[in-house]
Coordinates of C-alpha atoms and ligand atoms in Angstrom, one line a residue:
M13 CA -19.1 -4.8 -10.4
E14 CA -17.2 -5.3 -13.4
C15 CA -14.7 -2.5 -14.5
N16 CA -16.4 -2.2 -17.7
A17 CA -15.9 1.1 -18.7
E18 CA -12.2 0.9 -17.5
K19 CA -9.9 2.4 -19.5
D20 CA -6.1 1.3 -19.5
R21 CA -3.4 4.2 -19.7
V22 CA 0.2 4.4 -19.7
I23 CA 1.6 7.1 -18.0
R24 CA 5.9 6.6 -18.5
V25 CA 5.9 3.3 -17.1
K26 CA 2.9 3.9 -14.7
M27 CA -0.5 2.5 -15.8
I28 CA -4.1 3.8 -14.4
K29 CA -6.8 1.5 -14.5
I30 CA -10.4 3.4 -14.2
C31 CA -13.0 1.2 -12.4
S32 CA -17.0 2.5 -11.9
N33 CA -16.7 2.8 -8.3
I34 CA -14.7 1.4 -5.0
D35 CA -16.2 -2.2 -5.3
G36 CA -14.9 -2.6 -9.0
L37 CA -11.7 -1.2 -7.8
S38 CA -11.6 -3.4 -4.9
R39 CA -12.4 -6.6 -6.7
K40 CA -9.9 -5.9 -9.4
V41 CA -7.4 -5.5 -6.9
A42 CA -8.4 -8.5 -4.9
L43 CA -8.1 -10.5 -8.0
F44 CA -4.2 -9.0 -8.7
W45 CA -3.6 -10.4 -5.6
V46 CA -5.3 -13.9 -5.7
K47 CA -3.2 -14.2 -8.9
L48 CA 0.2 -13.2 -7.4
A49 CA -0.6 -15.3 -4.7
K50 CA -0.9 -18.8 -6.9
E51 CA 2.1 -17.9 -8.8
A52 CA 3.8 -17.6 -5.4
E53 CA 2.4 -20.7 -4.2
R54 CA 3.3 -22.4 -7.4
D55 CA 6.7 -21.5 -7.0
A56 CA 6.9 -22.4 -3.3
R57 CA 7.6 -19.2 -2.2
Y58 CA 6.3 -16.8 0.0
L59 CA 3.9 -13.4 -1.1
H60 CA 5.3 -10.8 0.7
V61 CA 2.5 -7.7 1.0
A62 CA 2.3 -4.4 2.8
L63 CA -1.0 -3.1 3.5
A64 CA -2.3 0.6 3.3
G65 CA -3.9 2.0 6.2
G66 CA -7.1 4.8 6.1
S67 CA -10.6 4.4 5.1
T68 CA -9.9 3.0 0.9
P69 CA -8.8 -0.6 1.2
K70 CA -11.5 -1.0 4.0
H71 CA -13.7 -2.4 1.1
L72 CA -10.9 -4.6 -0.6
Y73 CA -10.1 -6.1 2.9
Q74 CA -13.7 -6.9 3.3
L75 CA -13.6 -8.4 0.0
L76 CA -10.9 -10.7 0.9
A77 CA -12.8 -11.9 3.7
Q78 CA -15.5 -13.4 1.5
P79 CA -15.8 -16.7 0.4
E80 CA -15.7 -15.5 -3.4
F81 CA -11.7 -14.3 -2.5
A82 CA -10.8 -16.0 1.2
Q83 CA -11.1 -19.6 -0.6
Q84 CA -9.0 -18.7 -3.5
M85 CA -6.0 -17.3 -1.7
P86 CA -3.2 -19.6 -0.5
W87 CA -3.3 -17.9 2.7
E88 CA -0.6 -19.8 3.9
S89 CA 1.9 -18.3 1.2
V90 CA 1.1 -14.6 2.1
H91 CA 2.8 -12.9 4.5
I92 CA 1.3 -9.6 5.6
Y93 CA 3.2 -6.3 6.8
M94 CA 2.1 -3.1 7.6
G95 CA 2.9 0.3 5.0
D96 CA 2.5 2.3 7.5
E97 CA 1.2 2.7 11.3
R98 CA -0.1 5.3 13.6
S99 CA 1.9 5.8 16.9
V100 CA -1.3 4.3 19.0
P101 CA -1.8 0.5 20.9
H102 CA -3.0 -2.1 18.3
D103 CA -6.1 -2.3 20.0
H104 CA -6.4 1.6 19.3
A105 CA -9.7 2.6 17.0
D106 CA -7.0 4.5 14.9
S107 CA -4.3 1.5 14.5
N108 CA -3.9 0.6 10.7
Y109 CA -3.3 -2.9 12.2
R110 CA -6.4 -3.3 13.9
M111 CA -8.4 -1.9 10.8
A112 CA -6.9 -4.9 8.7
Q113 CA -7.3 -7.4 12.0
E114 CA -11.1 -6.6 11.8
T115 CA -11.8 -6.3 8.2
F116 CA -9.9 -9.5 7.1
L117 CA -7.3 -11.3 9.1
E118 CA -8.9 -12.4 11.9
Q119 CA -11.6 -13.8 9.5
V120 CA -9.4 -16.0 7.3
P121 CA -7.5 -18.9 7.5
I122 CA -3.9 -17.5 7.4
P123 CA -0.9 -18.6 10.1
T124 CA -0.5 -16.2 12.6
D125 CA 3.2 -16.2 12.1
N126 CA 2.5 -15.0 8.6
I127 CA 1.1 -11.6 10.2
H128 CA 3.2 -9.0 11.2
P129 CA 2.2 -5.8 12.7
M130 CA 4.0 -2.7 13.1
D131 CA 4.9 -0.7 16.5
A132 CA 4.6 2.9 16.1
A133 CA 4.0 3.0 20.0
P134 CA 4.8 3.9 22.3
D135 CA 8.2 4.5 21.1
P136 CA 8.2 4.9 17.3
E137 CA 11.7 5.3 16.7
A138 CA 12.4 1.5 18.4
G139 CA 9.6 0.4 16.4
A140 CA 10.9 1.8 13.2
R141 CA 14.3 -0.3 13.9
A142 CA 12.7 -3.4 14.7
Y143 CA 10.5 -3.5 11.7
E144 CA 13.5 -2.7 9.6
Q145 CA 14.9 -5.5 11.2
L146 CA 11.9 -7.8 10.7
L147 CA 12.1 -6.8 6.8
T148 CA 15.6 -7.9 6.3
T149 CA 15.2 -11.3 8.3
K150 CA 11.7 -12.3 6.4
L151 CA 11.8 -11.1 2.6
P152 CA 14.9 -11.6 -0.1
L153 CA 16.7 -8.7 -0.5
S154 CA 18.2 -7.0 -3.6
E155 CA 22.3 -6.9 -4.6
N156 CA 22.1 -4.1 -2.3
G157 CA 20.4 -5.6 0.5
V158 CA 17.2 -3.9 0.1
P159 CA 14.2 -5.9 0.9
I160 CA 11.8 -6.4 -2.0
F161 CA 8.5 -6.6 -1.4
D162 CA 6.2 -8.7 -4.2
L163 CA 3.1 -6.1 -3.5
I164 CA 2.7 -3.1 -1.7
L165 CA -0.7 -1.3 -1.5
L166 CA -0.7 2.6 -0.9
G167 CA -3.7 5.1 -0.3
L168 CA -3.5 8.4 -1.4
G169 CA -4.1 11.8 0.9
P170 CA -5.7 15.1 -0.2
D171 CA -1.7 16.5 0.0
G172 CA -0.4 14.3 -2.3
H173 CA 0.9 11.9 0.8
T174 CA 0.9 8.1 0.7
A175 CA 1.8 6.0 3.1
S176 CA 3.3 7.8 6.0
L177 CA 5.0 9.8 3.8
F178 CA 3.8 13.3 4.4
P179 CA 4.9 17.0 2.4
D180 CA 7.7 18.7 4.2
T181 CA 8.7 16.0 6.6
T182 CA 11.9 14.5 6.9
I183 CA 11.7 10.9 6.1
L184 CA 11.3 12.0 2.6
Q185 CA 14.7 12.5 2.2
E186 CA 15.7 9.0 4.0
K187 CA 17.9 7.5 2.0
T188 CA 19.2 4.5 3.9
H189 CA 16.5 3.3 6.2
Y190 CA 13.7 0.9 5.2
V191 CA 11.6 2.0 7.6
A192 CA 11.5 5.0 9.7
A193 CA 9.6 7.0 12.5
V194 CA 8.6 10.4 11.6
Y195 CA 6.8 13.7 13.6
V196 CA 3.8 14.7 11.4
E197 CA 3.4 18.4 12.1
K198 CA 0.0 19.2 10.8
L199 CA -1.2 15.9 12.4
K200 CA 1.0 16.8 15.5
T201 CA 1.5 13.0 15.7
W202 CA 4.2 10.7 15.3
R203 CA 3.9 7.8 12.7
V204 CA 6.3 4.8 11.6
S205 CA 6.4 4.1 7.7
L206 CA 8.1 2.1 4.8
T207 CA 10.7 4.6 3.0
F208 CA 11.2 5.3 -0.5
P209 CA 14.3 3.0 -0.7
V210 CA 12.1 0.1 -0.1
I211 CA 8.7 0.9 -1.6
N212 CA 10.8 1.7 -5.0
Q213 CA 12.1 -1.7 -4.2
A214 CA 9.0 -3.6 -4.8
R215 CA 7.7 -5.6 -7.4
H216 CA 4.5 -4.0 -7.9
V217 CA 3.0 -1.1 -6.1
L218 CA -0.6 -0.2 -6.6
V219 CA -2.3 2.9 -5.6
M220 CA -5.5 3.0 -4.6
A221 CA -7.9 6.3 -4.5
S222 CA -11.6 6.6 -4.5
G223 CA -14.6 9.4 -4.4
E224 CA -14.3 13.1 -5.3
G225 CA -12.2 14.1 -2.5
K226 CA -9.1 12.2 -4.5
A227 CA -10.2 14.2 -7.9
A228 CA -8.4 17.8 -7.5
I229 CA -4.8 15.9 -6.0
L230 CA -5.0 13.7 -8.7
E231 CA -5.1 15.9 -11.5
Q232 CA -2.7 18.0 -9.8
I233 CA 0.1 14.4 -9.4
M234 CA -0.7 13.3 -13.0
D235 CA 0.3 17.0 -14.8
A236 CA 4.0 16.7 -15.7
K237 CA 4.8 19.8 -15.0
N238 CA 4.4 19.2 -11.0
D239 CA 6.9 16.4 -10.9
E240 CA 8.3 15.5 -7.5
K241 CA 6.1 18.4 -6.2
Y242 CA 4.3 15.2 -4.2
P243 CA 5.3 12.6 -2.4
V244 CA 3.6 10.1 -4.2
Q245 CA 5.5 11.3 -7.2
M246 CA 8.3 10.1 -5.6
I247 CA 7.6 6.7 -6.0
E248 CA 9.4 4.8 -9.0
P249 CA 9.6 1.0 -8.3
Q250 CA 11.9 -1.6 -10.2
G251 CA 8.9 -3.2 -10.7
D252 CA 5.5 -2.0 -12.0
M253 CA 3.1 0.9 -10.3
I254 CA -0.4 0.8 -10.9
W255 CA -3.3 3.6 -10.0
Y256 CA -6.4 1.9 -9.3
L257 CA -8.9 4.7 -9.3
D258 CA -12.8 5.0 -9.3
R259 CA -14.8 7.2 -11.8
A260 CA -15.2 10.2 -9.2
A261 CA -11.7 10.2 -8.0
A262 CA -10.5 10.2 -12.1
S263 CA -13.1 12.9 -12.8
L264 CA -10.8 16.0 -13.4
L265 CA -8.1 13.9 -15.4
S266 CA -8.2 14.5 -19.2
E267 CA -8.3 12.1 -21.7
S268 CA -4.4 12.9 -22.6
T269 CA -3.4 12.1 -18.9
Ligands
6PG7 C1 -2.8 6.1 7.0 C2 -2.6 6.2 5.5 C3 -2.6 7.1 4.5 C4 -3.5 6.7 3.5 C5 -4.3 8.0 3.2 C6 -5.3 7.7 2.5 O1 -2.9 5.3 7.8 O2 -4.1 6.8 7.2 O3 -1.7 4.5 5.3 O4 -1.3 6.9 3.5 O5 -3.6 5.8 2.8 O6 -4.2 8.9 4.0 O7 -6.3 7.5 3.4 P1 -7.9 7.5 3.1 O8 -7.9 6.2 2.3 O9 -8.9 7.2 4.4 O10 -8.4 8.6 2.2

């Protein structure tokens, strides 16, 4: 499904792409990822990608496993990380890593050494420290020593959370660590997540949202008077930030957004 009705609008430095449905937006993101990976391969460097969890990116991941995309992607040039993880073992049904494994990682010819699961169980604090160490070892670093992702994929929760950066949680104030453990009271559970310092250092941040269940929060987020009210609004990357929405998710956005 092509994004025939796609509209590009620029909000400050952010861009919103509106596609007709989840297939259209997933195809756009897959093409963008393949383009970045081919550039990395050409330049003999790695493409470091952080995955989103939740249900929205599943279609994208399934597409990446299809020959149409799987055969184009230079998998040896791609390193995969998790943007956040739930405090369950990797083989648990709620694990974001398991979801990524099942939808595409175990089906494509990516070297095992290029896949970097995040441990949020049994000890989320230890998992966060270990993952931060991994990032500072594997990724190129900024002048200030911050790991630089080429591409960070994010989802959006109805409360404005992204990754595991939930409203009213301590992790929102994290300034020094790139990965942190956080207790999310409303879910009564621990999570481990990338933090704003590393997300904001990324070259490309893509936020994907699909379905009418995301329409109300998107209307709030795109309203300038709500600036910095929701966690996702604290993303101001060094590179670009692109919102990939489908029509249902974008249904409450006005033309002037
Ligand atoms: C997670 C996430 C989280 C997710 C949003 C949207 O582990 O749950 O990474 O930030 O992306 O909650 O989830 P859906 O795509 O399921 O709506």
